[in-house]
Amino acid sequence: MGKNIAIIGSGFSSLAAASYLSKAGNTVTIYEKNNTVGGRARQLKKDGFTFDIGPTWYWMPDVFERFYNDFGKDPSDYYDLIKLSPAYSVYFGEGDFITIEDTLEKISAAFEAEEPGSSLKLKKFMDAAQDNYNIAIKDLVYRPGVSPLELVTPVTMKKVGQFFSTISKQVRKEFNNPRLVSILEFPVLFLGAKPSNTPAFYSFMNYADFGLGTFHPVDGMYSVIKGMKALAEELGVTIKTNQNVEKINVSDKTATSIIVNSEEIKADIILSGADYHHTETLLDVPHRQYSESYWEKKTFAPSSLLFYVGFDKKLKNVEHHTLFFDVDFEAHAREIYDTPAWPENPLFYASFPSKTDKNAAPEGKEAGIFLIPLAPGLEDTSALREKYFSIIMNRFEKLTNQEVKNYVIFKESFCINDFIEDYNSYKGNAYGLANTLLQTAFLRPKLKSKKVKNLFFTGQLSVPGPGVPPSLISGKLVAGLIEKK
């Protein structure tokens, strides 16, 4: 007999879990505090421009395919994908950049042009990365993090050394050129930690990057959310917005109901895709699994200062995705992870979806999204936001050799205070809990509460980790645990 399941939040993991649970015959209702679905993957529309507020990278298309295939569907039933060609470019100085194309063959040629002999090293590195991808993404990440034995297989035992080495060491063992090192270390930044703290096994992210490529869903990443919402509703899920969950009630060590906008709603199972730390604050203290000191000691992925900018002209010398690595990466990383502070010389990333998608901006204009990674928990003021907008616009003009500041029609910003206000995000983090060695798999916060029966969690602070594809997987994993009850 099906259960009555209440889900808190409507991000990727919640929508995925809702679909699996509804397909299994349960009555599923999602309660979303904001006025639109999507969690952090919302959308901003202004003056004919459209921006993804949250994720802008579509990697690991096979994970999305596997999700939709579980329901007899394909991603193309809900949205259209464009493979980016080139995938992105990386600036190292004025007019000095390396372009990452859409095939490994072309990328190898770019490496060879940068450092003779590096294409052979890249092939060796990518063969190992693909092997890790096949182990991790096709198998390991679909395990629920219940036991350390999940990681023990004949294949992983051969790879055990990679869990105790780092991406940084692995890359530097093969490559000396600092520009190529930066490019090869870039993908693991999606995992939320420094390359020097990320296990070498995570080189599978390099295969996701160079081997599978980078895609753009037409109308932006929000079209993926709309597709998942449509699928969930087809399966019978009820989605309610403007529903602020204020408390989780527990009786006899069992979750029994939630208080939503001051009204009690009973449920057989409560699943939260909201911020894990915040969700536990909805419980009385004796029912919380993790103390404040536990969260304080964890390594969190960065927060971000984001700008959504409408430009009154088309921009040149940039790709859809463009990275600006013209300053000291290590110095900025220290200001995120070691001695948290606003960065003196920030690296930044920019996305110009209107380079690919005519729907992103009016004709003759450009939509720009700029992101500076920051330590969570920093002071966030309008004056600081203005200061850093000026810093990156000055650098952007100089590096790309064009005037842009006088062509800004508008800009909107989003930073630490907004992550806290809109998503109840712990210290305003943007990407969840970093995937360091001691925060991998069974060492992450659990999908199933250890203290309260019928209470479950999903999303980027739980298993398997940060990022959009892992969030889809997290939803599937927690749905499986609920069904096994």
Short mmCIF file of C-alpha atoms in Angstrom, two decimals:
data_model
loop_
_atom_site.label_atom_id
_atom_site.label_comp_id
_atom_site.label_asym_id
_atom_site.label_seq_id
_atom_site.Cartn_x
_atom_site.Cartn_y
_atom_site.Cartn_z
CA MET A 1 0.00 0.00 0.00
CA GLY A 2 1.33 3.42 -0.98
CA LYS A 3 2.48 5.97 1.57
CA ASN A 4 1.64 9.64 1.94
CA ILE A 5 4.98 11.42 1.41
CA ALA A 6 5.73 15.10 2.03
CA ILE A 7 8.83 16.53 0.34
CA ILE A 8 10.42 19.79 1.46
CA GLY A 9 11.91 21.81 -1.42
CA SER A 10 11.71 21.43 -5.19
CA GLY A 11 15.31 21.33 -6.43
CA PHE A 12 16.76 18.66 -8.72
CA SER A 13 17.03 16.02 -5.98
CA SER A 14 13.50 16.61 -4.66
CA LEU A 15 11.94 16.48 -8.12
CA ALA A 16 13.87 13.31 -8.95
CA ALA A 17 12.88 11.60 -5.69
CA ALA A 18 9.27 12.68 -6.13
CA SER A 19 9.09 11.06 -9.56
CA TYR A 20 10.52 7.74 -8.38
CA LEU A 21 8.31 7.67 -5.29
CA SER A 22 5.15 8.53 -7.20
CA LYS A 23 5.92 5.93 -9.86
CA ALA A 24 6.15 3.37 -7.02
CA GLY A 25 2.54 4.11 -6.04
CA ASN A 26 2.93 6.66 -3.27
CA THR A 27 1.00 9.91 -2.83
CA VAL A 28 3.65 12.61 -3.11
CA THR A 29 3.37 16.33 -2.38
CA ILE A 30 6.23 18.84 -2.72
CA TYR A 31 6.26 21.99 -0.55
CA GLU A 32 8.42 24.80 -1.97
CA LYS A 33 9.02 28.01 -0.01
CA ASN A 34 9.66 30.19 -3.09
CA ASN A 35 7.11 31.13 -5.73
CA THR A 36 8.66 28.94 -8.44
CA VAL A 37 10.05 25.41 -8.47
CA GLY A 38 13.69 24.54 -8.96
CA GLY A 39 15.40 25.35 -5.68
CA ARG A 40 18.70 27.01 -6.58
CA ALA A 41 18.05 26.46 -10.28
CA ARG A 42 15.59 29.31 -10.71
CA GLN A 43 15.34 31.82 -13.54
CA LEU A 44 15.53 35.59 -13.82
CA LYS A 45 13.68 37.40 -16.60
CA LYS A 46 14.18 41.13 -17.11
CA ASP A 47 13.75 43.53 -20.05
CA GLY A 48 13.72 40.70 -22.58
CA PHE A 49 16.77 38.97 -21.06
CA THR A 50 16.69 35.50 -19.46
CA PHE A 51 19.27 34.23 -16.97
CA ASP A 52 19.76 31.01 -15.05
CA ILE A 53 20.08 32.15 -11.43
CA GLY A 54 21.81 28.91 -10.43
CA PRO A 55 23.63 26.19 -12.39
CA THR A 56 24.74 27.06 -15.93
CA TRP A 57 26.82 23.98 -16.88
CA TYR A 58 25.20 20.86 -18.35
CA TRP A 59 27.69 18.01 -17.98
CA MET A 60 27.30 14.20 -17.78
CA PRO A 61 24.40 13.90 -20.24
CA ASP A 62 24.34 10.16 -19.60
CA VAL A 63 23.13 10.75 -16.01
CA PHE A 64 20.16 12.78 -17.30
CA GLU A 65 19.44 10.08 -19.90
CA ARG A 66 19.53 7.37 -17.24
CA PHE A 67 17.10 9.37 -15.10
CA TYR A 68 14.54 9.85 -17.88
CA ASN A 69 15.02 6.29 -19.16
CA ASP A 70 13.90 5.04 -15.73
CA PHE A 71 10.46 6.39 -16.68
CA GLY A 72 10.50 5.24 -20.30
CA LYS A 73 11.38 8.75 -21.45
CA ASP A 74 14.29 10.67 -22.96
CA PRO A 75 15.55 14.18 -22.14
CA SER A 76 14.54 15.18 -25.68
CA ASP A 77 10.90 14.57 -24.71
CA TYR A 78 11.19 17.63 -22.45
CA TYR A 79 13.97 19.90 -23.71
CA ASP A 80 16.48 20.33 -26.54
CA LEU A 81 20.24 20.18 -26.08
CA ILE A 82 22.97 21.96 -28.02
CA LYS A 83 26.54 20.64 -27.72
CA LEU A 84 28.76 23.68 -27.28
CA SER A 85 31.50 24.11 -29.84
CA PRO A 86 33.83 25.23 -28.40
CA ALA A 87 33.00 24.09 -24.87
CA TYR A 88 34.71 27.06 -23.18
CA SER A 89 37.79 29.23 -23.21
CA VAL A 90 40.27 30.09 -20.45
CA TYR A 91 41.98 33.49 -20.22
CA PHE A 92 45.47 33.73 -18.74
CA GLY A 93 46.26 37.33 -19.74
CA GLU A 94 45.37 40.13 -22.14
CA GLY A 95 44.25 38.49 -25.36
CA ASP A 96 45.93 35.31 -24.11
CA PHE A 97 43.58 32.34 -23.88
CA ILE A 98 43.28 28.64 -24.61
CA THR A 99 40.10 27.35 -26.21
CA ILE A 100 38.73 23.96 -25.22
CA GLU A 101 36.96 22.55 -28.25
CA ASP A 102 34.19 19.97 -28.49
CA THR A 103 36.23 16.82 -29.15
CA LEU A 104 39.18 15.19 -27.40
CA GLU A 105 41.08 15.18 -30.70
CA LYS A 106 40.84 18.98 -30.99
CA ILE A 107 41.66 19.45 -27.29
CA SER A 108 44.76 17.26 -27.72
CA ALA A 109 45.88 19.50 -30.57
CA ALA A 110 45.47 22.57 -28.35
CA PHE A 111 47.55 20.90 -25.62
CA GLU A 112 50.24 19.95 -28.13
CA ALA A 113 50.41 23.53 -29.40
CA GLU A 114 50.87 24.72 -25.83
CA GLU A 115 53.44 22.09 -24.82
CA PRO A 116 54.99 19.64 -27.32
CA GLY A 117 54.49 16.06 -26.18
CA SER A 118 51.56 16.88 -23.93
CA SER A 119 48.97 15.29 -26.23
CA LEU A 120 50.41 11.82 -25.51
CA LYS A 121 50.33 12.53 -21.78
CA LEU A 122 46.75 13.75 -22.14
CA LYS A 123 45.70 10.52 -23.85
CA LYS A 124 47.14 8.47 -20.97
CA PHE A 125 45.51 10.74 -18.39
CA MET A 126 42.13 10.64 -20.15
CA ASP A 127 42.18 6.85 -20.51
CA ALA A 128 42.53 6.61 -16.73
CA ALA A 129 39.88 9.32 -16.24
CA GLN A 130 37.43 7.42 -18.46
CA ASP A 131 38.10 4.23 -16.53
CA ASN A 132 37.32 6.08 -13.28
CA TYR A 133 34.18 7.55 -14.84
CA ASN A 134 32.91 4.10 -15.77
CA ILE A 135 33.51 2.90 -12.21
CA ALA A 136 32.16 5.99 -10.44
CA ILE A 137 29.27 7.34 -12.47
CA LYS A 138 27.98 4.04 -13.79
CA ASP A 139 28.23 2.25 -10.45
CA LEU A 140 29.65 3.72 -7.22
CA VAL A 141 27.62 6.93 -7.06
CA TYR A 142 24.42 4.92 -7.30
CA ARG A 143 25.14 3.44 -3.85
CA PRO A 144 23.42 5.12 -0.89
CA GLY A 145 26.39 5.76 1.42
CA VAL A 146 25.08 3.43 4.12
CA SER A 147 28.27 1.39 4.59
CA PRO A 148 31.98 1.74 3.80
CA LEU A 149 31.75 -1.69 2.16
CA GLU A 150 29.90 -0.04 -0.75
CA LEU A 151 33.27 1.27 -1.93
CA VAL A 152 34.99 -2.09 -1.68
CA THR A 153 34.87 -3.91 -5.00
CA PRO A 154 37.54 -5.83 -6.93
CA VAL A 155 37.85 -2.81 -9.23
CA THR A 156 38.10 -0.13 -6.52
CA MET A 157 40.67 -2.16 -4.57
CA LYS A 158 42.98 -1.71 -7.55
CA LYS A 159 42.32 2.03 -7.35
CA VAL A 160 42.72 2.46 -3.61
CA GLY A 161 45.88 4.54 -3.98
CA GLN A 162 43.89 7.15 -5.90
CA PHE A 163 41.72 7.82 -2.86
CA PHE A 164 44.81 8.78 -0.86
CA SER A 165 46.49 10.85 -3.56
CA THR A 166 45.06 14.08 -4.95
CA ILE A 167 44.03 15.48 -8.29
CA SER A 168 46.71 18.11 -7.90
CA LYS A 169 49.48 15.50 -7.50
CA GLN A 170 48.09 13.37 -10.30
CA VAL A 171 47.98 16.23 -12.79
CA ARG A 172 51.40 17.58 -11.84
CA LYS A 173 52.93 14.13 -12.18
CA GLU A 174 52.20 14.31 -15.93
CA PHE A 175 52.08 18.02 -16.77
CA ASN A 176 54.52 20.86 -16.06
CA ASN A 177 52.89 23.69 -17.98
CA PRO A 178 50.98 25.77 -15.39
CA ARG A 179 48.30 26.74 -17.91
CA LEU A 180 47.54 23.11 -18.76
CA VAL A 181 47.61 22.24 -15.05
CA SER A 182 45.00 24.94 -14.39
CA ILE A 183 42.74 23.62 -17.14
CA LEU A 184 43.01 20.02 -15.89
CA GLU A 185 42.35 21.04 -12.29
CA PHE A 186 39.35 23.18 -13.20
CA PRO A 187 36.65 20.42 -13.43
CA VAL A 188 37.09 19.26 -9.83
CA LEU A 189 36.16 22.75 -8.65
CA PHE A 190 32.58 21.59 -9.27
CA LEU A 191 33.15 19.18 -6.36
CA GLY A 192 33.66 22.10 -4.03
CA ALA A 193 37.23 21.66 -2.77
CA LYS A 194 40.77 22.57 -3.74
CA PRO A 195 42.42 20.14 -6.20
CA SER A 196 45.05 19.57 -3.49
CA ASN A 197 42.29 18.24 -1.19
CA THR A 198 40.31 16.26 -3.78
CA PRO A 199 41.09 12.53 -4.22
CA ALA A 200 42.81 11.62 -7.49
CA PHE A 201 39.99 9.18 -8.23
CA TYR A 202 37.83 12.20 -9.06
CA SER A 203 39.73 12.62 -12.32
CA PHE A 204 36.51 11.20 -13.77
CA MET A 205 35.43 14.85 -13.88
CA ASN A 206 38.06 15.38 -16.59
CA TYR A 207 36.36 12.73 -18.68
CA ALA A 208 33.03 14.46 -18.12
CA ASP A 209 34.70 17.64 -19.41
CA PHE A 210 36.91 16.53 -22.33
CA GLY A 211 35.36 13.16 -23.11
CA LEU A 212 31.62 13.86 -23.00
CA GLY A 213 31.60 17.61 -23.59
CA THR A 214 29.57 20.59 -22.48
CA PHE A 215 25.94 21.14 -23.47
CA HIS A 216 23.39 23.92 -23.31
CA PRO A 217 19.66 23.21 -22.89
CA VAL A 218 17.67 25.59 -25.10
CA ASP A 219 16.17 28.31 -22.87
CA GLY A 220 18.79 27.51 -20.21
CA MET A 221 19.13 25.06 -17.34
CA TYR A 222 15.69 26.08 -16.12
CA SER A 223 14.24 24.13 -19.03
CA VAL A 224 15.62 21.00 -17.31
CA ILE A 225 13.72 21.95 -14.15
CA LYS A 226 10.56 22.53 -16.20
CA GLY A 227 11.05 19.12 -17.79
CA MET A 228 11.46 17.41 -14.42
CA LYS A 229 8.42 19.25 -13.06
CA ALA A 230 6.36 18.11 -16.07
CA LEU A 231 7.49 14.50 -15.61
CA ALA A 232 6.71 14.57 -11.88
CA GLU A 233 3.24 15.95 -12.50
CA GLU A 234 2.59 13.36 -15.23
CA LEU A 235 3.39 10.74 -12.60
CA GLY A 236 0.86 12.28 -10.19
CA VAL A 237 3.09 14.44 -7.96
CA THR A 238 1.42 17.52 -6.45
CA ILE A 239 3.68 20.59 -6.30
CA LYS A 240 2.80 23.53 -4.05
CA THR A 241 4.78 26.80 -4.07
CA ASN A 242 4.91 29.63 -1.48
CA GLN A 243 4.85 26.93 1.20
CA ASN A 244 7.24 27.70 4.03
CA VAL A 245 7.93 24.65 6.18
CA GLU A 246 8.37 25.86 9.77
CA LYS A 247 8.69 22.67 11.78
CA ILE A 248 8.96 18.88 11.58
CA ASN A 249 6.91 17.21 14.30
CA VAL A 250 8.17 14.03 15.94
CA SER A 251 6.19 11.65 18.14
CA ASP A 252 7.69 8.55 19.71
CA LYS A 253 10.90 9.10 17.68
CA THR A 254 8.90 9.07 14.44
CA ALA A 255 8.33 11.98 12.05
CA THR A 256 4.57 12.48 11.87
CA SER A 257 3.84 15.87 10.29
CA ILE A 258 5.18 19.22 9.11
CA ILE A 259 3.99 22.71 9.89
CA VAL A 260 3.57 24.64 6.63
CA ASN A 261 2.50 28.29 6.77
CA SER A 262 1.25 27.64 10.33
CA GLU A 263 -0.86 24.63 9.26
CA GLU A 264 -0.11 21.05 10.33
CA ILE A 265 0.13 18.52 7.49
CA LYS A 266 0.41 14.86 8.42
CA ALA A 267 2.59 12.45 6.43
CA ASP A 268 3.79 8.85 6.61
CA ILE A 269 7.24 9.86 5.31
CA ILE A 270 8.97 13.24 5.35
CA LEU A 271 11.80 13.84 2.89
CA SER A 272 13.79 17.07 2.82
CA GLY A 273 15.66 18.29 -0.22
CA ALA A 274 16.21 21.61 1.52
CA ASP A 275 19.52 22.57 3.13
CA TYR A 276 20.41 19.69 5.49
CA HIS A 277 21.55 21.91 8.36
CA HIS A 278 18.42 24.05 8.07
CA THR A 279 16.18 20.97 7.97
CA GLU A 280 17.62 19.75 11.25
CA THR A 281 16.83 23.12 12.84
CA LEU A 282 13.17 22.35 12.08
CA LEU A 283 13.47 19.50 14.59
CA ASP A 284 13.62 19.83 18.35
CA VAL A 285 17.25 19.56 19.52
CA PRO A 286 17.07 15.95 20.83
CA HIS A 287 16.04 14.74 17.37
CA ARG A 288 18.94 16.33 15.48
CA GLN A 289 21.71 14.01 14.26
CA TYR A 290 24.44 16.59 13.85
CA SER A 291 25.53 19.32 16.27
CA GLU A 292 26.49 22.87 15.34
CA SER A 293 30.13 21.95 15.98
CA TYR A 294 29.79 19.11 13.44
CA TRP A 295 28.77 21.56 10.72
CA GLU A 296 31.42 24.06 11.80
CA LYS A 297 34.17 21.48 11.24
CA LYS A 298 32.97 20.47 7.77
CA THR A 299 34.58 21.69 4.56
CA PHE A 300 31.91 23.51 2.62
CA ALA A 301 31.98 24.23 -1.05
CA PRO A 302 32.22 27.96 -1.84
CA SER A 303 29.54 30.54 -1.91
CA SER A 304 29.45 32.95 -4.85
CA LEU A 305 28.95 36.53 -5.80
CA LEU A 306 26.90 36.47 -9.00
CA PHE A 307 25.95 39.24 -11.38
CA TYR A 308 23.28 39.01 -14.07
CA VAL A 309 24.03 41.71 -16.62
CA GLY A 310 22.20 42.95 -19.69
CA PHE A 311 24.59 44.46 -22.28
CA ASP A 312 23.45 46.84 -24.98
CA LYS A 313 25.70 45.24 -27.63
CA LYS A 314 27.12 41.90 -28.69
CA LEU A 315 30.41 41.05 -26.97
CA LYS A 316 33.51 39.78 -28.71
CA ASN A 317 36.46 37.58 -27.74
CA VAL A 318 34.40 35.42 -25.38
CA GLU A 319 32.72 32.03 -25.64
CA HIS A 320 29.43 30.87 -24.12
CA HIS A 321 31.48 29.78 -21.07
CA THR A 322 34.66 31.74 -20.35
CA LEU A 323 37.01 31.34 -17.38
CA PHE A 324 39.38 34.06 -16.19
CA PHE A 325 42.49 32.50 -14.63
CA ASP A 326 44.76 35.51 -15.08
CA VAL A 327 45.52 35.80 -11.35
CA ASP A 328 47.00 33.47 -8.73
CA PHE A 329 44.67 30.50 -8.29
CA GLU A 330 46.36 29.33 -5.07
CA ALA A 331 45.99 32.75 -3.43
CA HIS A 332 42.26 32.88 -4.22
CA ALA A 333 41.82 29.27 -3.03
CA ARG A 334 43.46 30.11 0.30
CA GLU A 335 40.99 32.99 0.72
CA ILE A 336 38.12 30.54 0.21
CA TYR A 337 39.27 27.53 2.26
CA ASP A 338 42.18 28.38 4.56
CA THR A 339 41.81 31.98 5.76
CA PRO A 340 38.30 33.00 4.66
CA ALA A 341 38.24 36.54 3.30
CA TRP A 342 37.06 38.53 0.32
CA PRO A 343 39.68 37.78 -2.36
CA GLU A 344 42.29 40.38 -3.17
CA ASN A 345 42.55 39.25 -6.80
CA PRO A 346 39.59 37.02 -7.63
CA LEU A 347 39.40 34.47 -10.39
CA PHE A 348 35.99 34.63 -12.03
CA TYR A 349 33.81 32.83 -14.51
CA ALA A 350 31.43 34.29 -17.08
CA SER A 351 28.61 32.77 -19.09
CA PHE A 352 27.04 34.40 -22.14
CA PRO A 353 24.06 32.17 -22.99
CA SER A 354 22.98 34.54 -25.76
CA LYS A 355 26.09 33.41 -27.71
CA THR A 356 24.25 30.12 -28.21
CA ASP A 357 20.61 30.78 -27.43
CA LYS A 358 18.69 33.59 -29.17
CA ASN A 359 16.05 33.42 -26.43
CA ALA A 360 18.53 34.64 -23.78
CA ALA A 361 18.69 38.27 -24.95
CA PRO A 362 17.00 40.69 -27.37
CA GLU A 363 18.57 40.91 -30.82
CA GLY A 364 21.87 42.80 -30.86
CA LYS A 365 22.28 42.52 -27.08
CA GLU A 366 24.13 40.10 -24.80
CA ALA A 367 23.20 38.36 -21.54
CA GLY A 368 26.12 37.91 -19.16
CA ILE A 369 26.38 35.94 -15.93
CA PHE A 370 29.51 36.58 -13.85
CA LEU A 371 30.54 34.47 -10.85
CA ILE A 372 33.23 35.01 -8.23
CA PRO A 373 33.70 32.04 -5.83
CA LEU A 374 33.80 33.11 -2.17
CA ALA A 375 34.21 31.59 1.25
CA PRO A 376 30.79 30.97 2.85
CA GLY A 377 29.92 33.05 5.89
CA LEU A 378 31.60 36.30 4.80
CA GLU A 379 30.09 39.73 5.37
CA ASP A 380 27.93 40.62 2.37
CA THR A 381 27.08 44.28 1.69
CA SER A 382 25.95 46.28 -1.34
CA ALA A 383 29.21 48.26 -1.16
CA LEU A 384 31.29 45.08 -1.42
CA ARG A 385 29.18 43.86 -4.34
CA GLU A 386 29.74 47.16 -6.17
CA LYS A 387 33.47 47.05 -5.46
CA TYR A 388 33.84 43.57 -6.95
CA PHE A 389 31.65 44.33 -9.95
CA SER A 390 34.01 47.19 -10.74
CA ILE A 391 37.07 44.95 -10.26
CA ILE A 392 35.91 42.24 -12.64
CA MET A 393 34.50 44.65 -15.24
CA ASN A 394 37.84 46.46 -15.41
CA ARG A 395 39.68 43.16 -15.79
CA PHE A 396 37.13 41.87 -18.29
CA GLU A 397 37.54 44.92 -20.52
CA LYS A 398 41.33 44.69 -20.43
CA LEU A 399 41.56 40.92 -20.96
CA THR A 400 39.07 40.76 -23.82
CA ASN A 401 40.08 44.08 -25.37
CA GLN A 402 36.66 45.73 -25.53
CA GLU A 403 34.62 48.38 -23.77
CA VAL A 404 31.66 47.01 -21.82
CA LYS A 405 31.00 49.17 -18.74
CA ASN A 406 29.25 51.90 -20.74
CA TYR A 407 27.02 49.27 -22.36
CA VAL A 408 25.52 47.86 -19.15
CA ILE A 409 21.73 48.25 -19.36
CA PHE A 410 21.19 46.73 -15.89
CA LYS A 411 22.77 44.38 -13.42
CA GLU A 412 21.28 42.25 -10.67
CA SER A 413 23.41 40.58 -8.00
CA PHE A 414 23.07 37.48 -5.82
CA CYS A 415 25.39 36.65 -2.93
CA ILE A 416 25.73 35.13 0.54
CA ASN A 417 22.76 36.96 2.09
CA ASP A 418 20.53 35.86 -0.80
CA PHE A 419 21.58 32.21 -0.53
CA ILE A 420 20.60 32.35 3.15
CA GLU A 421 17.35 34.24 2.55
CA ASP A 422 16.12 32.30 -0.48
CA TYR A 423 17.45 28.79 0.27
CA ASN A 424 18.17 28.72 4.04
CA SER A 425 21.70 27.84 2.95
CA TYR A 426 24.23 27.14 5.71
CA LYS A 427 26.51 30.21 5.86
CA GLY A 428 25.24 31.09 2.39
CA ASN A 429 27.13 28.28 0.66
CA ALA A 430 26.27 27.85 -3.02
CA TYR A 431 27.28 24.25 -3.76
CA GLY A 432 26.86 22.21 -0.60
CA LEU A 433 29.44 20.06 1.15
CA ALA A 434 32.79 19.59 -0.59
CA ASN A 435 33.84 16.13 -1.79
CA THR A 436 37.06 15.73 0.16
CA LEU A 437 38.36 12.29 1.17
CA LEU A 438 36.76 12.54 4.61
CA GLN A 439 33.48 13.77 3.11
CA THR A 440 33.00 11.07 0.48
CA ALA A 441 30.22 8.46 0.24
CA PHE A 442 29.44 6.93 3.69
CA LEU A 443 31.29 9.82 5.40
CA ARG A 444 28.72 12.37 4.25
CA PRO A 445 25.52 13.26 6.16
CA LYS A 446 23.12 10.34 5.82
CA LEU A 447 20.13 10.07 3.49
CA LYS A 448 18.16 8.45 6.31
CA SER A 449 17.92 9.99 9.77
CA LYS A 450 19.68 7.96 12.45
CA LYS A 451 17.46 9.42 15.21
CA VAL A 452 14.00 9.85 13.69
CA LYS A 453 12.03 7.15 11.89
CA ASN A 454 10.39 8.04 8.55
CA LEU A 455 12.63 11.10 8.08
CA PHE A 456 14.93 11.26 5.05
CA PHE A 457 17.23 13.76 3.36
CA THR A 458 18.47 14.33 -0.18
CA GLY A 459 20.57 16.85 -2.09
CA GLN A 460 24.04 18.32 -2.29
CA LEU A 461 24.88 18.14 1.42
CA SER A 462 24.15 14.41 1.42
CA VAL A 463 25.09 11.48 -0.83
CA PRO A 464 26.65 11.48 -3.39
CA GLY A 465 27.61 15.18 -3.35
CA PRO A 466 27.44 18.60 -5.03
CA GLY A 467 26.43 19.27 -8.62
CA VAL A 468 23.35 18.74 -10.75
CA PRO A 469 23.95 15.13 -11.90
CA PRO A 470 24.76 14.00 -8.32
CA SER A 471 21.53 15.68 -7.17
CA LEU A 472 19.50 13.59 -9.64
CA ILE A 473 21.28 10.50 -8.34
CA SER A 474 20.66 11.56 -4.72
CA GLY A 475 16.94 11.69 -5.43
CA LYS A 476 17.01 8.17 -6.84
CA LEU A 477 19.04 6.82 -3.91
CA VAL A 478 16.78 8.22 -1.22
CA ALA A 479 13.66 7.01 -3.04
CA GLY A 480 15.20 3.53 -3.03
CA LEU A 481 15.82 3.69 0.72
CA ILE A 482 12.26 4.83 1.36
CA GLU A 483 10.87 2.00 -0.75
CA LYS A 484 12.94 -0.53 1.24
CA LYS A 485 11.38 0.61 4.55
#
